[in-house]
Structures are given as C-alpha cells and as structure tokens.
CSV table of C-alpha atoms and ligand atoms in Angstrom, one decimal:
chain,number,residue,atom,x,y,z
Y,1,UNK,CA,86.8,87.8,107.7
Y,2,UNK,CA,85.6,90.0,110.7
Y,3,UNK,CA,85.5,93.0,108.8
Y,4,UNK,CA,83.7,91.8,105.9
Y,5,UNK,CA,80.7,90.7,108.6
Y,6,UNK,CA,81.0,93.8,109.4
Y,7,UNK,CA,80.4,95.4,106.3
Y,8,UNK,CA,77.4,92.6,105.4
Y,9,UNK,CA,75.8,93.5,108.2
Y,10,UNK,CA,76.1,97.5,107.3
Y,11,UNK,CA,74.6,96.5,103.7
Y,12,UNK,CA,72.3,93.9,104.8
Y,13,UNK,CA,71.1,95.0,107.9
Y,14,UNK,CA,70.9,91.6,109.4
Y,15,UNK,CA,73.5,88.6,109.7
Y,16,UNK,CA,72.6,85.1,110.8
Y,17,UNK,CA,72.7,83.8,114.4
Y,18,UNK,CA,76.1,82.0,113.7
Y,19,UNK,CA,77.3,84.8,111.7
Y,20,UNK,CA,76.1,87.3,114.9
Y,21,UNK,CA,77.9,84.6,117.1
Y,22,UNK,CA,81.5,84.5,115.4
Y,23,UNK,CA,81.2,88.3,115.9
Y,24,UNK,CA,80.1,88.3,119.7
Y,25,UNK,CA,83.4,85.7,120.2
Y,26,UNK,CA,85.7,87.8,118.2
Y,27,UNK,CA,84.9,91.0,119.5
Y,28,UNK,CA,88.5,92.0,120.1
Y,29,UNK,CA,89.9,91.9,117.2
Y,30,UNK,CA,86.6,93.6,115.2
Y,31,UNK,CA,85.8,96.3,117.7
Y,32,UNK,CA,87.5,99.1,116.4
Y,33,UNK,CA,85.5,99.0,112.8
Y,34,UNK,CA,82.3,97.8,114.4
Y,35,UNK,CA,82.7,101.2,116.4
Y,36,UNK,CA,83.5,103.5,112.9
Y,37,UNK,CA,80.6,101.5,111.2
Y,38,UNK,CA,77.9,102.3,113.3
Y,39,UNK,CA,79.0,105.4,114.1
Y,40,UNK,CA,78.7,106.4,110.7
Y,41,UNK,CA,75.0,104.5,110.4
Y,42,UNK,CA,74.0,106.8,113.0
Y,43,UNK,CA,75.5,109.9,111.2
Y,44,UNK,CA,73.8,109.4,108.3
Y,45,UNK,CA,70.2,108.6,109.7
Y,46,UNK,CA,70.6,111.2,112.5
Y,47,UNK,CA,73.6,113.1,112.4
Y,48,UNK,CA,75.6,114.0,115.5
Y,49,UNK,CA,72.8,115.1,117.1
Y,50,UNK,CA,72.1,113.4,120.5
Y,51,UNK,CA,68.6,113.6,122.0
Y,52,UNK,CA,67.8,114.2,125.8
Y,53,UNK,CA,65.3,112.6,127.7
Y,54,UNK,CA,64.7,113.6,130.9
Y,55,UNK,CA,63.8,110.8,133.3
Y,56,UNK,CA,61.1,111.4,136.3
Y,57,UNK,CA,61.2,107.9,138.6
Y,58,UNK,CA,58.1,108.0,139.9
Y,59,UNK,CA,57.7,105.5,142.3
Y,60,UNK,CA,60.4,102.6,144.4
Y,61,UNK,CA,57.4,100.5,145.3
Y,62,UNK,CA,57.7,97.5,143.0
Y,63,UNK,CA,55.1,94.4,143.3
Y,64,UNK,CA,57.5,92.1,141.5
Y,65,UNK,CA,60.6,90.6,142.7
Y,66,UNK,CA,63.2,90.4,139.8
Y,67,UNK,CA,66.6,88.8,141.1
Y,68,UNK,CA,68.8,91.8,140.2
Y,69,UNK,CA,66.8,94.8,140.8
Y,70,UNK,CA,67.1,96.6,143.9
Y,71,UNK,CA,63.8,98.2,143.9
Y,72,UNK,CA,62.4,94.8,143.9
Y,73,UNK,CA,59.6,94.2,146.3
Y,74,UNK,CA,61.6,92.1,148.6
Y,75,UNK,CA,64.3,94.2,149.4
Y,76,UNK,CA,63.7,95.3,152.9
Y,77,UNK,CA,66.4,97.7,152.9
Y,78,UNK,CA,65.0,100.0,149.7
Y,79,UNK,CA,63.7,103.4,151.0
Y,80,UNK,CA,60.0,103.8,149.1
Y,81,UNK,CA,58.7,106.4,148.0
Y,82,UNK,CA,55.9,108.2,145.6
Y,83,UNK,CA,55.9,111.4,143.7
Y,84,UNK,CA,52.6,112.6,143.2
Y,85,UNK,CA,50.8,114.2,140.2
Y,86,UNK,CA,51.9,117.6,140.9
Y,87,UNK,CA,55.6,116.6,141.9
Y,88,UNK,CA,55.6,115.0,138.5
Y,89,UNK,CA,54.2,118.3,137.1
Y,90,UNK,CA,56.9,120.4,139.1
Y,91,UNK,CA,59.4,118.3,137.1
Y,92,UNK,CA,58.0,118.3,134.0
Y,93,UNK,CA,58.1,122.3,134.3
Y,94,UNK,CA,61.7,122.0,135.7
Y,95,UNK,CA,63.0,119.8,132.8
Y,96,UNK,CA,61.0,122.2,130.1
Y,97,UNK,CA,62.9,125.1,131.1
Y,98,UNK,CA,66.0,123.0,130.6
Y,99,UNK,CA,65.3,122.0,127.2
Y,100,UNK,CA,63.8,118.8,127.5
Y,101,UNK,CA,60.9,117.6,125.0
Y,102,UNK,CA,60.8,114.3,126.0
Y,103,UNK,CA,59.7,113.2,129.5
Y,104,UNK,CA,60.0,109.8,130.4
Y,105,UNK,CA,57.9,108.5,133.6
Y,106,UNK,CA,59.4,105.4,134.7
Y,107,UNK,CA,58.6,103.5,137.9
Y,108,UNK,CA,58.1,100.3,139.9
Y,109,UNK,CA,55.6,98.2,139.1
Y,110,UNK,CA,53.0,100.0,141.6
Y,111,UNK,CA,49.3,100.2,141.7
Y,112,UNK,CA,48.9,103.5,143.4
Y,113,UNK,CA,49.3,105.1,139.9
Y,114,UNK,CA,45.9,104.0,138.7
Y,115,UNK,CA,44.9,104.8,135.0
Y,116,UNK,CA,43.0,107.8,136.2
Y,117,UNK,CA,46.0,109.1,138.0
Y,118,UNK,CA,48.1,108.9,135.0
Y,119,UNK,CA,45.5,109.6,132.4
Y,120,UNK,CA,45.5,113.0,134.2
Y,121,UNK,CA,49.1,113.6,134.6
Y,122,UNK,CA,50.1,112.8,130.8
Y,123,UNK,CA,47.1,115.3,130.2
Y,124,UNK,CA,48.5,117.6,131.7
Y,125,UNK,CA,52.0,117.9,130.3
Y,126,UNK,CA,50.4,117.6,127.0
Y,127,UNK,CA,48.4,120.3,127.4
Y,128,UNK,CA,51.2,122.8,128.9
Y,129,UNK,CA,53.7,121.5,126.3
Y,130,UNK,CA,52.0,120.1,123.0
Y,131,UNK,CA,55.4,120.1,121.9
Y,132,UNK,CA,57.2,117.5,124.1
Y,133,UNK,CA,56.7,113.8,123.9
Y,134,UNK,CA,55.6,111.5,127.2
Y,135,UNK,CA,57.1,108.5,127.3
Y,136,UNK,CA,56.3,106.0,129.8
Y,137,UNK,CA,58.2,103.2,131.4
Y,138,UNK,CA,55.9,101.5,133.7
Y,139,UNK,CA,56.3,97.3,133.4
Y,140,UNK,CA,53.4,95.4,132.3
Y,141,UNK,CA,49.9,96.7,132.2
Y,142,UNK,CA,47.1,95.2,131.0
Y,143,UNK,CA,45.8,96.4,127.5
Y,144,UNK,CA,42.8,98.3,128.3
Y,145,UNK,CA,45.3,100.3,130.2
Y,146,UNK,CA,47.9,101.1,127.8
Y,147,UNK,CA,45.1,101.8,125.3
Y,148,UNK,CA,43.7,104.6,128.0
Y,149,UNK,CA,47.0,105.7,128.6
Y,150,UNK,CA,47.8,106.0,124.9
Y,151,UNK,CA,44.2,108.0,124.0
Y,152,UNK,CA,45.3,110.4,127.0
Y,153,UNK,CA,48.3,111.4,124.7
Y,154,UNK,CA,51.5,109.5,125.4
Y,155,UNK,CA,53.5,108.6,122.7
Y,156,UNK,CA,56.4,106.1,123.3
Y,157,UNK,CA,56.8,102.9,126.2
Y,158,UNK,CA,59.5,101.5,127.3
Y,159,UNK,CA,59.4,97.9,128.0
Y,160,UNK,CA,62.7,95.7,128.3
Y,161,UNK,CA,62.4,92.5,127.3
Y,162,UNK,CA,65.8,91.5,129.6
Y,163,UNK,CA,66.1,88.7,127.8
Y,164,UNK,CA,64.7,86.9,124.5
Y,165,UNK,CA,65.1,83.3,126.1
Y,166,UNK,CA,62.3,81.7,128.1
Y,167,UNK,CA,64.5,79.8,130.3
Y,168,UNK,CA,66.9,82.5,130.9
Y,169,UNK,CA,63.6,85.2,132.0
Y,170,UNK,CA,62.8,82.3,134.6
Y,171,UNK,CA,66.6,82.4,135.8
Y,172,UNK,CA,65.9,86.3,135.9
Y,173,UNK,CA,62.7,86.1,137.7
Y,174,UNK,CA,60.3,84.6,140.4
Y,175,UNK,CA,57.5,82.1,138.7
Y,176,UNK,CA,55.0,84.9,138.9
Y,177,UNK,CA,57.0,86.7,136.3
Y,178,UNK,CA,55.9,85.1,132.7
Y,179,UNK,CA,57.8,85.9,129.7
Y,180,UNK,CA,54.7,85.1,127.6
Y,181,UNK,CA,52.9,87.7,129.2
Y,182,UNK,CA,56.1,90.2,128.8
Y,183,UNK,CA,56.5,89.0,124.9
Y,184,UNK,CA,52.5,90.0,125.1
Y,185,UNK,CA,52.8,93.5,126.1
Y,186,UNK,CA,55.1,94.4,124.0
Y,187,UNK,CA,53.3,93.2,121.4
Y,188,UNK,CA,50.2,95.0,122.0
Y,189,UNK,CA,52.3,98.5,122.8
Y,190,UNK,CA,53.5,98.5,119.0
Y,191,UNK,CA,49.9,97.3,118.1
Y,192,UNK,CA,48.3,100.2,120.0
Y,193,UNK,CA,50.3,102.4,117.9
Y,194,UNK,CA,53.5,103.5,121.0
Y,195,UNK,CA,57.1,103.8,119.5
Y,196,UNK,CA,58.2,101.2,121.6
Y,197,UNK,CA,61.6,100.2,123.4
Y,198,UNK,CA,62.7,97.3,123.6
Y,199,UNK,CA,65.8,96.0,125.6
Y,200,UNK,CA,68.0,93.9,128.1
Y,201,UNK,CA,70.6,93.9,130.3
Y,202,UNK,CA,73.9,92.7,128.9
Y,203,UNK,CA,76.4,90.0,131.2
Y,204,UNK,CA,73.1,89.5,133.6
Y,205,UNK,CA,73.8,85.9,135.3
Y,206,UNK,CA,73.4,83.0,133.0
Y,207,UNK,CA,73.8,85.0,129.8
Y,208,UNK,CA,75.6,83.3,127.0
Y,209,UNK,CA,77.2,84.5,124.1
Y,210,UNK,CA,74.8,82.7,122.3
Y,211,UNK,CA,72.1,84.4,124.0
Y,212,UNK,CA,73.4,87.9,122.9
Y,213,UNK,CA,73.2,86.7,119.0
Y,214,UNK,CA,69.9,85.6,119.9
Y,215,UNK,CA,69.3,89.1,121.1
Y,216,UNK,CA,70.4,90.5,118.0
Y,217,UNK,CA,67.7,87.8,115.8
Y,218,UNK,CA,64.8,89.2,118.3
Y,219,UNK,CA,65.4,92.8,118.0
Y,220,UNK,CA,65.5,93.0,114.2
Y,221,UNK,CA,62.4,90.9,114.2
Y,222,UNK,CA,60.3,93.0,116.9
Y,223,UNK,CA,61.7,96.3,115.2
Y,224,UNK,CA,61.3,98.2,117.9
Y,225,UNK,CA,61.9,102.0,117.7
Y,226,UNK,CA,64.1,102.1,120.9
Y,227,UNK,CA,66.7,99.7,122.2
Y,228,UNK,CA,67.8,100.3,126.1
Y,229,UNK,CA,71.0,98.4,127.0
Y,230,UNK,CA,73.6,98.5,129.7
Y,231,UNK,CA,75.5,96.1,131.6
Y,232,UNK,CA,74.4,93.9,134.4
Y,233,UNK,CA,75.4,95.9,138.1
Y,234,UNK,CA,74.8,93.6,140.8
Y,235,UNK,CA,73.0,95.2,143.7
Y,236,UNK,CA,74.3,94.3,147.3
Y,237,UNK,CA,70.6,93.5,148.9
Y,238,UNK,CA,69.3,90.9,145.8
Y,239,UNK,CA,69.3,87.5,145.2
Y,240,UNK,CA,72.3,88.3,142.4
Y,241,UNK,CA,75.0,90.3,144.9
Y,242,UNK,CA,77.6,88.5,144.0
Y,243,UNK,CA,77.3,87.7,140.6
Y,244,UNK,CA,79.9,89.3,138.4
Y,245,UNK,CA,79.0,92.6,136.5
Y,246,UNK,CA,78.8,93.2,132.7
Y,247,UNK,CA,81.3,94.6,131.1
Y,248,UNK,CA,81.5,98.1,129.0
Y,249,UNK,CA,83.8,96.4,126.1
Y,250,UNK,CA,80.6,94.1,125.6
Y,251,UNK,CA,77.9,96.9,126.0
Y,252,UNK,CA,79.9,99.0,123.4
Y,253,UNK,CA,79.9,96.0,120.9
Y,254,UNK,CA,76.2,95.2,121.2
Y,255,UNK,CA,75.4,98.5,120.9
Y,256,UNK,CA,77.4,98.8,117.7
Y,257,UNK,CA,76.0,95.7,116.5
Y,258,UNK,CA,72.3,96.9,117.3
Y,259,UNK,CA,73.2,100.2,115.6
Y,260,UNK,CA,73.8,98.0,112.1
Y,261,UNK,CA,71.2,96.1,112.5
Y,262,UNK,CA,68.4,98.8,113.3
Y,263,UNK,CA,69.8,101.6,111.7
Y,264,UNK,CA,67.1,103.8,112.9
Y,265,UNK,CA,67.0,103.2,115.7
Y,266,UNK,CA,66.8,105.3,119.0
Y,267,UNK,CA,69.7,103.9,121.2
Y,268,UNK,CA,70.8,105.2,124.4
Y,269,UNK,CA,74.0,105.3,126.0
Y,270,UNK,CA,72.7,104.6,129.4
Y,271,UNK,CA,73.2,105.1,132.9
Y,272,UNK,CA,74.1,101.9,134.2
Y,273,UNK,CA,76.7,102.2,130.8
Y,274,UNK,CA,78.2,105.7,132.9
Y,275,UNK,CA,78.2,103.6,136.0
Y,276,UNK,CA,80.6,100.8,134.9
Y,277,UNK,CA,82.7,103.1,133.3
Y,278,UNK,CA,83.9,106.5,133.7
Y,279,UNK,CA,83.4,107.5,130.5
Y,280,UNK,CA,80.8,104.7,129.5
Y,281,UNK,CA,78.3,107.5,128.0
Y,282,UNK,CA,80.9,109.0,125.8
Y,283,UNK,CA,82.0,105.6,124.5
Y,284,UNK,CA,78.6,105.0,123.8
Y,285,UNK,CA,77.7,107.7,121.9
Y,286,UNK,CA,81.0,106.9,119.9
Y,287,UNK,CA,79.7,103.3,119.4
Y,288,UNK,CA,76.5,104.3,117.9
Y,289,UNK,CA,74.5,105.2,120.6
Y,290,UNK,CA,72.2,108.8,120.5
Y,291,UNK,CA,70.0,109.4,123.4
Y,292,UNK,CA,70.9,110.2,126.4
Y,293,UNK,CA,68.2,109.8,129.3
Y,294,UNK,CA,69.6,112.3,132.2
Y,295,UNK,CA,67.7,112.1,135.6
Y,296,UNK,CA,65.0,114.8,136.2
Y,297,UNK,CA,63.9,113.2,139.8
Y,298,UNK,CA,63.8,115.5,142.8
Y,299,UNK,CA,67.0,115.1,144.4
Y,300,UNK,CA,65.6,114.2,147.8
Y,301,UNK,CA,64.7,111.2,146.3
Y,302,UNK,CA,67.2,109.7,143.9
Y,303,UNK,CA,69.4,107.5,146.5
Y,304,UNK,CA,66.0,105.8,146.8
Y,305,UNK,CA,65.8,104.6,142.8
Y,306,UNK,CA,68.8,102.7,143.3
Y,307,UNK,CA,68.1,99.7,140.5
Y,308,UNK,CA,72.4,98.6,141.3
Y,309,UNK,CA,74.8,99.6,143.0
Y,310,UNK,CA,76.7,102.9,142.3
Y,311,UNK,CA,74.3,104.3,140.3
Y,312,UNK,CA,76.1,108.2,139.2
Y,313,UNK,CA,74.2,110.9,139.3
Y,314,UNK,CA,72.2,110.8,142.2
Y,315,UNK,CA,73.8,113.2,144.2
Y,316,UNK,CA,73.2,116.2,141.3
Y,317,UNK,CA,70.5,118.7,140.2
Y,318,UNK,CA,69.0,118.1,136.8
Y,319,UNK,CA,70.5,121.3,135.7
Y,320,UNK,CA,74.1,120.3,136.7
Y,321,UNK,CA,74.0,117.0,135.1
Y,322,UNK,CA,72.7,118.7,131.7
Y,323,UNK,CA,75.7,120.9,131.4
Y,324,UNK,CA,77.9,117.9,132.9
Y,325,UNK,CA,76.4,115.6,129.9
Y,326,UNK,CA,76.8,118.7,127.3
Y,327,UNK,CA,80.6,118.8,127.9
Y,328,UNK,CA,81.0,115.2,127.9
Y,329,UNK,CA,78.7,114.8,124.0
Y,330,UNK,CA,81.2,117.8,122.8
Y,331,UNK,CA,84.4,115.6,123.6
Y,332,UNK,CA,82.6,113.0,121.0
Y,333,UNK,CA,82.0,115.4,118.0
Y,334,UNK,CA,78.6,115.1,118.8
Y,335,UNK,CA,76.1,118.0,120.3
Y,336,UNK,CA,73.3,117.9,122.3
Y,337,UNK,CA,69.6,118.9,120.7
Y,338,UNK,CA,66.5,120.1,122.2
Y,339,UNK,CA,63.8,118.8,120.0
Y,340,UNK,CA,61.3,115.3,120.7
Y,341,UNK,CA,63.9,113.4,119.0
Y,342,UNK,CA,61.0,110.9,117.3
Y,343,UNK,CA,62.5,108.1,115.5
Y,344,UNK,CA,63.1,108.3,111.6
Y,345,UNK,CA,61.3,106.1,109.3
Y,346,UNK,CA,63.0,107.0,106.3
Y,347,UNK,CA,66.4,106.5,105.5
B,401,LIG,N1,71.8,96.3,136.7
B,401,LIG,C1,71.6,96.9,135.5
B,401,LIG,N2,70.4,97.2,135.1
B,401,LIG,C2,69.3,96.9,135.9
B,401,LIG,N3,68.0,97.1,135.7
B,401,LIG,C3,67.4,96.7,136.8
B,401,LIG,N4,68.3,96.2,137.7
B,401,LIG,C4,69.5,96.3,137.1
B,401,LIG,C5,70.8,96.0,137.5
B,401,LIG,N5,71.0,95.4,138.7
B,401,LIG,C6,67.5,97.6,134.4
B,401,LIG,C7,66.4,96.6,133.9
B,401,LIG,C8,65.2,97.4,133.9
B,401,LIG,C9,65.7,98.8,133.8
B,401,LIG,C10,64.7,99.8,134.3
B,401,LIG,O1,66.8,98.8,134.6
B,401,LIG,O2,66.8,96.2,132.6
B,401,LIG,O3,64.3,97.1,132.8
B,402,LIG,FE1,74.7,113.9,135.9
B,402,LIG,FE2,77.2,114.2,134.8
B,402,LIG,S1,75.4,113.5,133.9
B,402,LIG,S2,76.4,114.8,136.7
C-alpha cells in the first residue's frame, strides 16, 4: 500500500494531505523505495550532476530574534561581524577560480547593507562574471527593494518559509515576526521574476507530522524553484537549547518526498543535513537532493555564522572543502559540475 503511494505520487506529482500523512507515519517501512524513486526523478530531470553554490555569509548582525537561530539579535554571546563590498568581491574572485557560477549572499537581517550597497556589489560580480548567477539570501525586504536588487542583476532568493502554519511561525518567532508579511515576500520574489527558494527546517519544536504533509500541500502550491531543508539543531545560547534536534531519517524522507512532488526542483543536501550526520550530504544526494551550497566565507570569520550548534565546515578553506565535497558526491554515483545550475522547466 506504501509503495503504491509511492508510485502515485511519482506519476501524479502530488498526493493528498492524508495520503502525504500515512507516508510521513510509515516512513520506516517505505524509505528504501521513496529513496530509489526520487533518485531516479532526479536522474531523469538532471542527471547525476550536482550543482555547487558557493555561500558568502555576509553579515552576524541580525535585527530579528527567531527562537532557534543563534545569530539572532538577542544572543549576547554571538561574535558580529560585516564583510564589506570588496571582501565580498575577494570571495567572489576566490570561489570563481574554484569553479563556482553561483554565488549566494546570505546574511542576517542587517540594515548596513543598504540597496545601494548591494545594488553595487551584485554589479559588480555581474560584470566580472556574466556567466555566474547571484543569488541572494537576505530575509524580508521590502518590494521596492527586491525590485532594485533584481534590475541590478540578481537572479535567484532564497527565502524559507520555516513553516507553512501560522500558529506554528508564532511558536518559531517573537510577535514582530509576521508570517503574512513572510507569505508576502515570497510572493512578490516569484512575481518580480527571482527563481525563488523556498523552505523549512524539519523536527523544529512544535512540529507535527501533520505539519510536514502540510509542508508538502504548500510547496507544490507555491512551486518554488528551490527547496532548502535540514533538520532542526538546537543552539546552546537561544530560547530553543534544549529542545530535541531533527532527525536525518526524517530529512532524507521529506526530501525524497519533495523530490516526487517538484520534480524539478533544485534541492540541496544541506549543511545542517552534514551536521546531524556524518554522512548526511551523501545521503542526501542519494535521496534526491542535487545542490550542494559549500561555504566561501573568509575563514576568520566562519565560527561567527554559527546558526546551531556544531556547524562542520568552519574550520576549512573553501578550496579544501570543494575537494572534501567532490570525494564525498563520487561515493554516490554522482559528480560535481561547474555550470549556474538554473532550474529546468521542461521535463
Ligand atoms: N537549526 C537548523 N537550521 C537553522 N536555521 C536557523 N537556525 C537553525 C537551527 N538552529 C536555518 C533557518 C534559516 C536558515 C538560514 O538556517 O531555516 O532560514
Ligand atoms: Fe567542507 Fe568537507 S565540505 S570540509
């Protein structure tokens, strides 16, 4: 009965929220073939290729105050810090000569980087590389801003949802967070014409399992482009220390599951996925994951991007962790590629 939800949701490309449910509860006995499934979705819309993104975390000061982040603005004990336009550039040129064609600036929620400031950056990398892709991960802006940003030449945003339930956002966040306002950007990022990510964390306190079926319902709704999941780390100086940790068995299924339902889509195997588990990233990628978002940040300042606790990879040069990731895609068939990696509208 599992498998044959299984293979209606490989046909269909959608199941109903009970039908997504049953899944979720059964996940033990289905997760094999939910694996082999998507892996072969992904095959046949991308092959074994594996795209690289290189991540530049521009800034640890962060205005808002979500429970389980520990950049948020409240923790005293976070070391801040900025890069500035010409550090960002000095990565950029860093991660080019690696192979990277996607750059992805993520930060905090921080006002230093005004619309000018970043208007000029994006520019720039543009206009040393017209091949690569800017991708920017930088929380809720208003419109006017991701429209400037977007006329200045970048291409994708990343905005995570974290959850598609109102009541379970305000369990997530302090009242000045509005999950209207987050539904709202979103919106307007696929509007203003931005392949757009969309995503959550899974086994973040108060999540159900009906919750994560919910998820499932959302995302093939919104259609976005990109889907960033990874399981729920606590961090030892928030509000959610000592709330349990998600678990790779259920990243792995959802991202299986997201695979068959967006078949297209760009889905990493993330960081936080590597963090939980040794071999998180390779499982992903076997599960239907194929993006891989390795960190291009300075080293001086990586221990001070520390979203949960144990984050890997802080301690290493961009270049090491590129031939680190390299060995560990071979050991799952697949192969890393040096190309934008821009999603696939046809089949
Ligand atoms: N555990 C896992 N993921 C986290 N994020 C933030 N804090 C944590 C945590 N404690 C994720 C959020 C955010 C993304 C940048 O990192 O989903 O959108
Ligand atoms: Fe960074 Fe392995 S990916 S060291």
């Amino acid at each position: 009965m599992y498998k044959e939800l299984i293979d209606k949701l490989e046909r269909e490309q959608r199941l109903s929220f009970n039908e997504y449910l049953i899944l979720i509860k059964n996940r033990d006995k289905i997760r094999e073939y939910a694996v082999q499934r998507a892996a072969a979705v992904r095959d046949k819309h991308y092959g074994k290729k594996v795209y690289i993104r290189g991540l530049i975390e521009l800034s640890s000061y962060c205005k808002n105050d979500c429970y389980y982040c520990g950049i948020r603005h409240s923790n005293k004990n976070c070391q801040r810090y900025r890069l500035s336009a010409d550090d960002i550039l000095i990565c950029a040129d860093n991660g080019y000569k690696l192979g990277f064609r996607t750059f992805v600036l993520q930060g905090g929620e921080d006002a230093y980087y005004t619309d000018e400031l970043l208007c000029g950056v994006i520019r720039s990398i543009k206009e040393k590389y017209p091949d690569c892709a800017v991708t920017l991960s930088l929380g809720e802006r208003s419109y006017e801003s991701y429209k400037a940003l977007k006329e200045a030449g970048a291409d994708r945003y990343l905005l995570r949802h974290e959850t598609c339930n109102k009541e379970h956002y305000e369990k997530l966040h302090p009242k000045e967070m509005s999950f209207e306002r987050r539904m709202k950007c979103l919106r307007e990022l696929k509007e203003l014409g931005y392949q757009t990510g969309a995503g959550f964390m899974v086994g973040s306190p108060y999540q159900s399992e009906a919750d994560l079926a919910s998820e499932l319902i959302f995302l093939k709704e919104l259609q976005p482009h990109m889907v960033g999941i990874g399981p729920f780390i606590a961090h030892s100086d928030t509000p959610f220390k000592d709330f349990e940790c998600g678990t790779a068995e259920l990243t792995l299924f959802m991202l299986s599951l997201i695979r068959l339902t967006l078949p297209n889509v760009l889905l990493p195997a993330t960081t936080a996925l590597g963090t939980i588990h040794p071999l998180g990233r390779e499982m992903g990628i076997e599960a239907g994951a194929n993006v891989l978002m390795p960190n291009l940040s300075p080293s001086e300042v990586r221990k001070k991007y520390m979203l949960y606790d144990n984050k890997i990879c802080t301690g290493d040069e961009a270049a090491q962790c590129i031939s680190c990731l390299s060995k560990r895609v071979e050991t799952t068939g697949c192969e890393i590629v040096n190309d934008r990696g821009d999603y696939k509208n046809e089949v």
